[in-house]
Amino acid sequence: MLLAAGLGLAALNSGARHGYLDPRSADPYGSRAVAELLGTRGVTTRVVTTAEEAADAAGPDTTLLVTDPDRLGETQLRDIRSAIDLSGGRTVLLAPSALSLPALAPGTRTPDDSAAPDTNLDPGSTCTLPAATTAGRAATGGGLRYTTGTPGATGCYPSAGHPTLLVLPTGIRGGDTVLLGSEGIFLNKTLAKEGNASLALQLLGSRPHLVWYLPSLADANPDAEGAGEEQDFLDLIPAGWSWALLQLFLAAAVAALWRAHRLGPLVTERLPVLIRASEATEGRARLYRKAGARDRAATVLRAATRERLAALVGVPATRAHDPATLVPAVAARLTAGRPPQDPDTLLFGTTPTTDAALIALADHLDALEREVRTS
C-alpha cells in the first residue's frame, strides 16, 4: 500500500514541472514554444548542461541563457563570469539571487523585500530598452527585483521602485548581461499572454545563436565530497533510511515469529472427514480408467507386488525393483503350482494394451503373491 501510494503521488506530481524551462519540452512549464519561434527567425538553439560547455559556446554572436544561476558552484560561476567578460555577446540570467549575484554581477543586489508582488508589469517611464518598450506589459514580476550602482545600467518593469529587468553593460569586448527576476515570459503556458512573446524573442534573439544552459546535478553541488564520481544505488540512500529499513526488517521478523506455528514436534489433528482405504483405491482406479492410463496402473500394480515379494523372499527393499536380484529369489520359492506366466514376465513385462489384459495381469500378480506366501 505504501509503494502504491508513493507511485501514485509521484505520477501526479511528475507532470507539474516536467522539463522545466527546457526548450525541448512542450508541457506548460517547458519552453519549446519560444525556441520554435526563435527558429523561425533564424536563431539556432543549442542545449548544454555544464558550465564548461556553456563558456566554450559563448561568443560575440551568441546569447547565453542561464536558467538557474543559483545552483552553480564556485567553479561553474567562474566559468560563466569568464564567458560574460570575454565573449562580447549577451548573457541572460534567470532570477539570480544573493547566492550568485556577487560572482556574476558585482555591484548588483536584491532588496530585502525583493519579491515583486505583481506578475504583469509595465516597462516604466524611465525604461530606455527597445525590447521592453516595444513589448509593453509583460510577466516579469512575481519573482526578484534588483538594484545596482553600475554605470550605464538600464532598469525596466519596476515594482515598488526597483526593476525586475536589469541590463548591465559587461565585458571588455562589449556585450551585456540581462538580469530577469522571473522566468514567466519563457514558459509555454504564459508566452502568448501580454507582451511576453515579444519580450522573450527580443531578449533571446538579438544574436543568431542561442546557448540554452540547463545546469545539471553535477553543477548544482560540484564542490561536495564525491562529486563527479559514480555512485551506486546504496550510496544515494540517506543514512536515516538505512536505520529505518533495519527497524522495519526487525519488526517484520518479530511479526513472523509471532504468527508462526508453535516451535516443536508436529501435533496430530483429527481429520474433518475420514475416507476408507478401499474408497480411495477405487477412486484412484476410476481416475486411471477415465484417463486410459493402463501403463500407469500396471506400473503401480507391479511395483507394489515387487515390494511385497521382496519382503517375503528376503530381498532388500533397495533391490526390490532389480530383476536380476528379485526374479531368481521369487523363482526359488516356487516349487509347484506355478502361475501360467513366468515371474520375470509378470513383474517386469510389457504394458497391457487392453483393459482385459490389465485385469488378467492383476489376477496373475495376485496368484504369484499367494504362491510365494504359501510356499
Coordinates of C-alpha atoms in Angstrom, one line a residue:
M1 CA 0.0 0.0 0.0
L2 CA 2.9 2.4 0.8
L3 CA 4.6 1.6 -2.5
A4 CA 1.3 2.1 -4.5
A5 CA 0.6 5.4 -2.7
G6 CA 4.2 6.6 -3.3
L7 CA 4.0 5.7 -7.0
G8 CA 0.6 7.4 -7.3
L9 CA 1.9 10.7 -5.7
A10 CA 5.0 10.6 -7.9
A11 CA 2.8 10.2 -11.0
L12 CA 0.5 13.0 -10.0
N13 CA 3.4 15.4 -9.2
S14 CA 5.7 14.4 -12.1
G15 CA 3.7 16.2 -14.7
A16 CA 3.6 19.5 -13.0
R17 CA 7.2 20.7 -13.7
H18 CA 8.5 18.1 -16.1
G19 CA 11.2 19.6 -18.4
Y20 CA 11.1 22.9 -16.5
L21 CA 12.4 25.7 -18.8
D22 CA 13.6 23.1 -21.3
P23 CA 13.4 24.3 -24.9
R24 CA 12.6 20.7 -25.9
S25 CA 9.6 20.3 -23.6
A26 CA 6.1 21.1 -24.8
D27 CA 4.4 20.9 -21.4
P28 CA 3.1 24.1 -19.7
Y29 CA 6.3 24.6 -17.8
G30 CA 8.6 23.9 -20.8
S31 CA 10.0 26.5 -23.3
R32 CA 9.6 24.7 -26.6
A33 CA 7.3 27.4 -27.9
V34 CA 9.9 30.3 -27.6
A35 CA 12.6 28.0 -29.1
E36 CA 10.3 27.2 -32.1
L37 CA 9.6 30.9 -32.6
L38 CA 13.3 31.8 -32.5
G39 CA 13.9 29.1 -35.0
T40 CA 11.5 30.7 -37.5
R41 CA 13.6 33.9 -37.1
G42 CA 16.8 32.1 -38.0
V43 CA 18.1 31.7 -34.4
T44 CA 19.7 28.3 -33.7
T45 CA 19.2 26.9 -30.2
R46 CA 21.7 24.6 -28.5
V47 CA 21.1 23.0 -25.2
V48 CA 24.1 22.4 -22.8
T49 CA 24.2 21.0 -19.3
T50 CA 27.6 22.0 -18.0
A51 CA 29.2 25.4 -17.3
E52 CA 32.3 24.4 -19.3
E53 CA 30.2 23.7 -22.4
A54 CA 28.3 27.0 -21.9
A55 CA 31.5 29.0 -21.6
D56 CA 33.1 27.3 -24.6
A57 CA 30.0 28.0 -26.8
A58 CA 29.7 31.7 -25.8
G59 CA 30.8 34.3 -28.3
P60 CA 30.0 37.7 -29.8
D61 CA 27.3 36.3 -32.0
T62 CA 25.8 34.2 -29.2
T63 CA 23.2 34.7 -26.5
L64 CA 23.9 32.6 -23.4
L65 CA 20.8 31.9 -21.2
V66 CA 21.5 30.5 -17.7
T67 CA 18.2 29.1 -16.4
D68 CA 19.2 28.7 -12.7
P69 CA 22.4 30.6 -11.7
D70 CA 21.9 29.9 -8.0
R71 CA 22.5 26.2 -8.5
L72 CA 26.1 26.7 -9.7
G73 CA 29.2 26.1 -7.6
E74 CA 32.2 28.3 -7.4
T75 CA 34.0 26.7 -10.4
Q76 CA 30.9 27.0 -12.6
L77 CA 30.3 30.6 -11.5
R78 CA 33.9 31.5 -12.5
D79 CA 33.4 29.8 -15.9
I80 CA 30.2 31.8 -16.6
R81 CA 31.7 35.0 -15.4
S82 CA 34.7 34.5 -17.7
A83 CA 32.2 34.0 -20.6
I84 CA 30.4 37.2 -19.6
D85 CA 33.7 39.2 -19.6
L86 CA 35.3 37.8 -22.7
S87 CA 32.6 36.6 -25.1
G88 CA 31.3 40.0 -26.2
G89 CA 27.8 38.5 -26.5
R90 CA 24.6 38.7 -24.4
T91 CA 24.1 36.7 -21.2
V92 CA 20.6 36.3 -19.7
L93 CA 20.4 35.2 -16.1
L94 CA 17.1 34.0 -14.8
A95 CA 16.3 35.0 -11.2
P96 CA 19.8 35.2 -9.8
S97 CA 19.7 36.0 -6.1
A98 CA 22.3 36.9 -3.5
L99 CA 23.8 33.4 -3.9
S100 CA 25.1 34.1 -7.5
L101 CA 24.9 37.9 -7.9
P102 CA 28.3 38.7 -6.3
A103 CA 30.1 36.4 -8.8
L104 CA 28.1 37.1 -11.9
A105 CA 27.0 40.7 -11.5
P106 CA 29.2 42.5 -8.9
G107 CA 27.6 45.7 -7.6
T108 CA 24.1 44.4 -8.0
R109 CA 21.9 43.1 -5.2
T110 CA 18.3 42.3 -4.4
P111 CA 16.5 44.5 -1.9
D112 CA 15.5 43.0 1.4
D113 CA 11.8 42.9 0.3
S114 CA 12.9 41.6 -3.1
A115 CA 9.7 39.7 -4.0
A116 CA 7.7 41.6 -6.7
P117 CA 4.0 41.3 -5.7
D118 CA 2.6 41.8 -9.2
T119 CA 3.2 39.4 -12.1
N120 CA 2.3 41.6 -15.0
L121 CA 4.2 44.9 -15.1
D122 CA 4.7 47.9 -17.4
P123 CA 8.1 48.8 -18.7
G124 CA 8.2 52.1 -16.7
S125 CA 8.6 55.7 -17.8
T126 CA 12.4 55.6 -17.3
C127 CA 13.0 52.4 -19.3
T128 CA 15.0 53.0 -22.5
L129 CA 15.4 49.4 -23.5
P130 CA 13.9 49.0 -27.0
A131 CA 12.9 45.4 -26.4
A132 CA 10.9 46.4 -23.3
T133 CA 9.2 49.5 -24.8
T134 CA 8.2 47.5 -27.9
A135 CA 6.8 44.6 -25.9
G136 CA 4.9 46.7 -23.4
R137 CA 3.3 45.0 -20.4
A138 CA 4.9 41.6 -19.6
A139 CA 5.0 38.9 -16.9
T140 CA 8.4 39.9 -15.3
G141 CA 7.1 40.2 -11.8
G142 CA 6.3 37.7 -9.1
G143 CA 10.0 37.0 -8.6
L144 CA 13.1 39.1 -7.7
R145 CA 13.8 42.8 -8.0
Y146 CA 17.2 44.3 -8.4
T147 CA 19.2 47.5 -7.6
T148 CA 22.7 48.4 -8.8
G149 CA 25.3 51.1 -8.9
T150 CA 26.8 50.0 -12.2
P151 CA 27.2 52.9 -14.6
G152 CA 25.1 52.6 -17.8
A153 CA 22.7 50.1 -16.3
T154 CA 19.1 50.1 -17.7
G155 CA 16.2 49.1 -15.4
C156 CA 12.7 48.2 -16.6
Y157 CA 9.5 46.8 -15.3
P158 CA 9.8 48.3 -11.9
S159 CA 7.9 47.0 -8.9
A160 CA 7.8 49.2 -5.7
G161 CA 10.6 51.3 -7.1
H162 CA 13.0 48.5 -8.1
P163 CA 13.3 47.0 -11.6
T164 CA 12.6 43.3 -12.3
L165 CA 14.6 43.5 -15.5
L166 CA 18.1 45.0 -15.4
V167 CA 20.5 45.3 -18.3
L168 CA 24.2 45.7 -17.4
P169 CA 27.0 46.6 -19.8
T170 CA 29.7 44.0 -19.2
G171 CA 32.9 42.7 -20.7
I172 CA 36.0 44.2 -22.2
R173 CA 34.7 43.3 -25.7
G174 CA 31.2 44.8 -25.3
G175 CA 28.1 42.8 -24.8
D176 CA 25.6 43.0 -22.0
T177 CA 24.1 41.0 -19.1
V178 CA 20.3 40.8 -18.6
L179 CA 19.0 40.0 -15.1
L180 CA 15.4 38.9 -15.2
G181 CA 13.7 38.4 -11.9
S182 CA 11.1 35.9 -13.2
E183 CA 11.1 33.2 -15.9
G184 CA 7.4 33.6 -16.7
I185 CA 7.9 35.2 -20.1
F186 CA 9.7 32.0 -21.4
L187 CA 7.1 29.4 -20.3
N188 CA 4.8 27.8 -22.8
K189 CA 1.7 28.5 -20.7
T190 CA 2.3 32.2 -20.5
L191 CA 4.2 33.0 -23.7
A192 CA 1.0 34.1 -25.6
K193 CA -0.1 36.5 -22.8
E194 CA 0.5 40.2 -22.6
G195 CA 3.8 41.1 -24.4
N196 CA 5.7 38.1 -23.1
A197 CA 6.4 36.6 -26.6
S198 CA 7.7 39.9 -27.9
L199 CA 10.0 40.5 -24.9
A200 CA 11.3 36.9 -24.9
L201 CA 12.1 36.9 -28.6
Q202 CA 13.9 40.2 -28.4
L203 CA 16.0 39.3 -25.4
L204 CA 17.0 35.9 -26.8
G205 CA 17.0 36.7 -30.5
S206 CA 19.4 39.6 -30.7
R207 CA 22.2 37.2 -31.9
P208 CA 22.0 34.4 -34.4
H209 CA 22.9 31.7 -31.9
L210 CA 21.3 30.9 -28.6
V211 CA 23.0 28.6 -26.0
W212 CA 20.4 27.4 -23.5
Y213 CA 22.2 26.3 -20.3
L214 CA 20.3 23.9 -18.1
P215 CA 22.5 23.3 -15.0
S216 CA 22.9 19.6 -14.3
L217 CA 23.1 17.8 -10.9
A218 CA 26.9 17.9 -11.1
D219 CA 26.9 21.7 -11.4
A220 CA 24.3 22.0 -8.6
N221 CA 26.8 20.9 -5.9
P222 CA 30.2 20.3 -7.6
D223 CA 32.2 21.0 -4.5
A224 CA 30.6 18.4 -2.4
E225 CA 32.6 15.3 -1.4
G226 CA 32.4 12.7 -4.0
A227 CA 31.1 15.0 -6.7
G228 CA 31.8 13.8 -10.2
E229 CA 32.3 10.2 -9.0
E230 CA 30.0 7.4 -9.9
Q231 CA 27.8 6.2 -7.1
D232 CA 25.8 3.0 -6.7
F233 CA 22.2 2.9 -5.5
L234 CA 23.0 2.4 -1.9
D235 CA 25.2 5.5 -1.8
L236 CA 22.3 7.6 -2.8
I237 CA 20.1 6.4 0.1
P238 CA 20.3 8.8 3.1
A239 CA 21.8 7.4 6.3
G240 CA 18.5 7.7 8.2
W241 CA 16.7 5.5 5.7
S242 CA 19.1 2.6 6.4
W243 CA 18.2 2.6 10.1
A244 CA 14.5 2.8 9.2
L245 CA 14.8 -0.2 6.9
L246 CA 16.6 -2.1 9.6
Q247 CA 13.9 -1.4 12.1
L248 CA 11.2 -2.4 9.6
F249 CA 13.1 -5.7 9.0
L250 CA 13.3 -6.4 12.7
A251 CA 9.6 -5.6 13.1
A252 CA 8.8 -8.0 10.2
A253 CA 10.9 -10.8 11.8
V254 CA 9.1 -10.3 15.1
A255 CA 5.7 -10.4 13.4
A256 CA 6.7 -13.6 11.5
L257 CA 7.7 -15.3 14.8
W258 CA 4.5 -14.2 16.5
R259 CA 2.3 -15.5 13.7
A260 CA 4.3 -18.7 13.1
H261 CA 3.3 -22.1 14.3
R262 CA 4.5 -23.3 17.7
L263 CA 8.1 -24.5 17.6
G264 CA 8.5 -28.2 18.4
P265 CA 7.2 -31.6 17.1
L266 CA 4.2 -31.8 14.8
V267 CA 0.8 -32.1 16.6
T268 CA -1.6 -34.7 15.2
E269 CA -5.0 -33.3 14.4
R270 CA -8.3 -35.1 13.7
L271 CA -9.2 -35.1 10.0
P272 CA -12.5 -33.4 9.3
V273 CA -13.6 -36.3 7.0
L274 CA -12.5 -40.0 7.2
I275 CA -12.2 -41.9 4.0
R276 CA -11.8 -45.7 3.9
A277 CA -8.8 -47.1 2.1
S278 CA -11.0 -49.1 -0.2
E279 CA -12.8 -45.9 -1.3
A280 CA -9.5 -44.1 -2.0
T281 CA -8.3 -47.1 -4.0
E282 CA -11.5 -47.3 -6.0
G283 CA -11.4 -43.6 -6.7
R284 CA -7.9 -43.7 -8.0
A285 CA -8.7 -46.7 -10.2
R286 CA -11.6 -44.8 -11.7
L287 CA -9.3 -41.9 -12.5
Y288 CA -6.8 -44.2 -14.2
R289 CA -9.7 -45.8 -16.2
K290 CA -11.1 -42.4 -17.2
A291 CA -7.7 -41.3 -18.4
G292 CA -7.0 -44.6 -20.1
A293 CA -3.7 -44.8 -18.1
R294 CA -3.2 -48.6 -18.3
D295 CA 0.5 -48.1 -18.3
R296 CA 0.4 -46.2 -15.1
A297 CA -2.0 -48.7 -13.5
A298 CA 0.2 -51.6 -14.5
T299 CA 3.3 -49.9 -13.2
V300 CA 1.7 -49.3 -9.8
L301 CA 0.4 -52.9 -9.5
R302 CA 3.8 -54.4 -10.4
A303 CA 5.8 -52.0 -8.2
A304 CA 3.6 -52.8 -5.1
T305 CA 3.8 -56.5 -5.9
R306 CA 7.6 -56.4 -6.2
E307 CA 7.9 -54.6 -2.9
R308 CA 5.8 -57.2 -1.0
L309 CA 7.5 -60.1 -2.7
A310 CA 10.9 -58.7 -1.8
A311 CA 9.9 -58.7 1.9
L312 CA 8.7 -62.3 1.6
V313 CA 11.8 -63.7 -0.1
G314 CA 14.4 -61.8 1.9
V315 CA 15.5 -59.3 -0.8
P316 CA 16.5 -55.8 0.5
A317 CA 13.9 -53.1 -0.2
T318 CA 16.6 -51.2 -2.2
R319 CA 16.9 -54.1 -4.6
A320 CA 13.2 -54.9 -4.9
H321 CA 13.0 -53.4 -8.4
D322 CA 16.1 -55.1 -9.8
P323 CA 15.1 -58.1 -11.9
A324 CA 18.5 -59.8 -11.6
T325 CA 18.0 -60.0 -7.8
L326 CA 14.3 -60.3 -7.3
V327 CA 13.3 -62.8 -10.1
P328 CA 15.7 -65.6 -9.0
A329 CA 14.7 -65.3 -5.4
V330 CA 11.0 -65.5 -6.3
A331 CA 11.5 -68.4 -8.7
A332 CA 13.4 -70.3 -5.9
R333 CA 10.2 -70.2 -3.8
L334 CA 8.0 -71.6 -6.5
T335 CA 8.2 -75.3 -6.3
A336 CA 4.9 -76.4 -7.7
G337 CA 1.7 -74.9 -9.0
R338 CA 3.5 -72.1 -10.6
P339 CA 1.3 -69.3 -12.3
P340 CA 0.7 -69.6 -16.0
Q341 CA 3.4 -66.9 -16.7
D342 CA 7.0 -66.6 -15.5
P343 CA 7.8 -64.2 -12.7
D344 CA 10.0 -62.2 -14.9
T345 CA 7.2 -61.5 -17.4
L346 CA 4.7 -60.8 -14.7
L347 CA 6.9 -58.4 -12.6
F348 CA 8.9 -56.7 -15.4
G349 CA 6.9 -57.3 -18.6
T350 CA 5.3 -55.1 -21.2
T351 CA 2.3 -52.8 -20.6
P352 CA -1.1 -54.3 -21.2
T353 CA -2.8 -53.0 -24.3
T354 CA -6.4 -53.6 -23.2
D355 CA -8.5 -53.4 -20.1
A356 CA -8.9 -57.2 -20.2
A357 CA -5.2 -57.7 -20.3
L358 CA -4.8 -55.3 -17.3
I359 CA -7.3 -57.3 -15.3
A360 CA -5.6 -60.5 -16.2
L361 CA -2.2 -59.0 -15.1
A362 CA -3.7 -58.1 -11.7
D363 CA -5.1 -61.7 -11.3
H364 CA -1.7 -63.3 -12.2
L365 CA 0.2 -61.0 -9.8
D366 CA -2.2 -61.8 -7.0
A367 CA -1.8 -65.5 -7.8
L368 CA 2.0 -65.2 -7.8
E369 CA 2.0 -63.5 -4.4
R370 CA -0.3 -66.2 -2.9
E371 CA 2.0 -68.9 -4.2
V372 CA 5.1 -67.3 -2.6
R373 CA 3.3 -66.8 0.7
T374 CA 2.2 -70.4 0.9
S375 CA 5.4 -71.9 -0.4

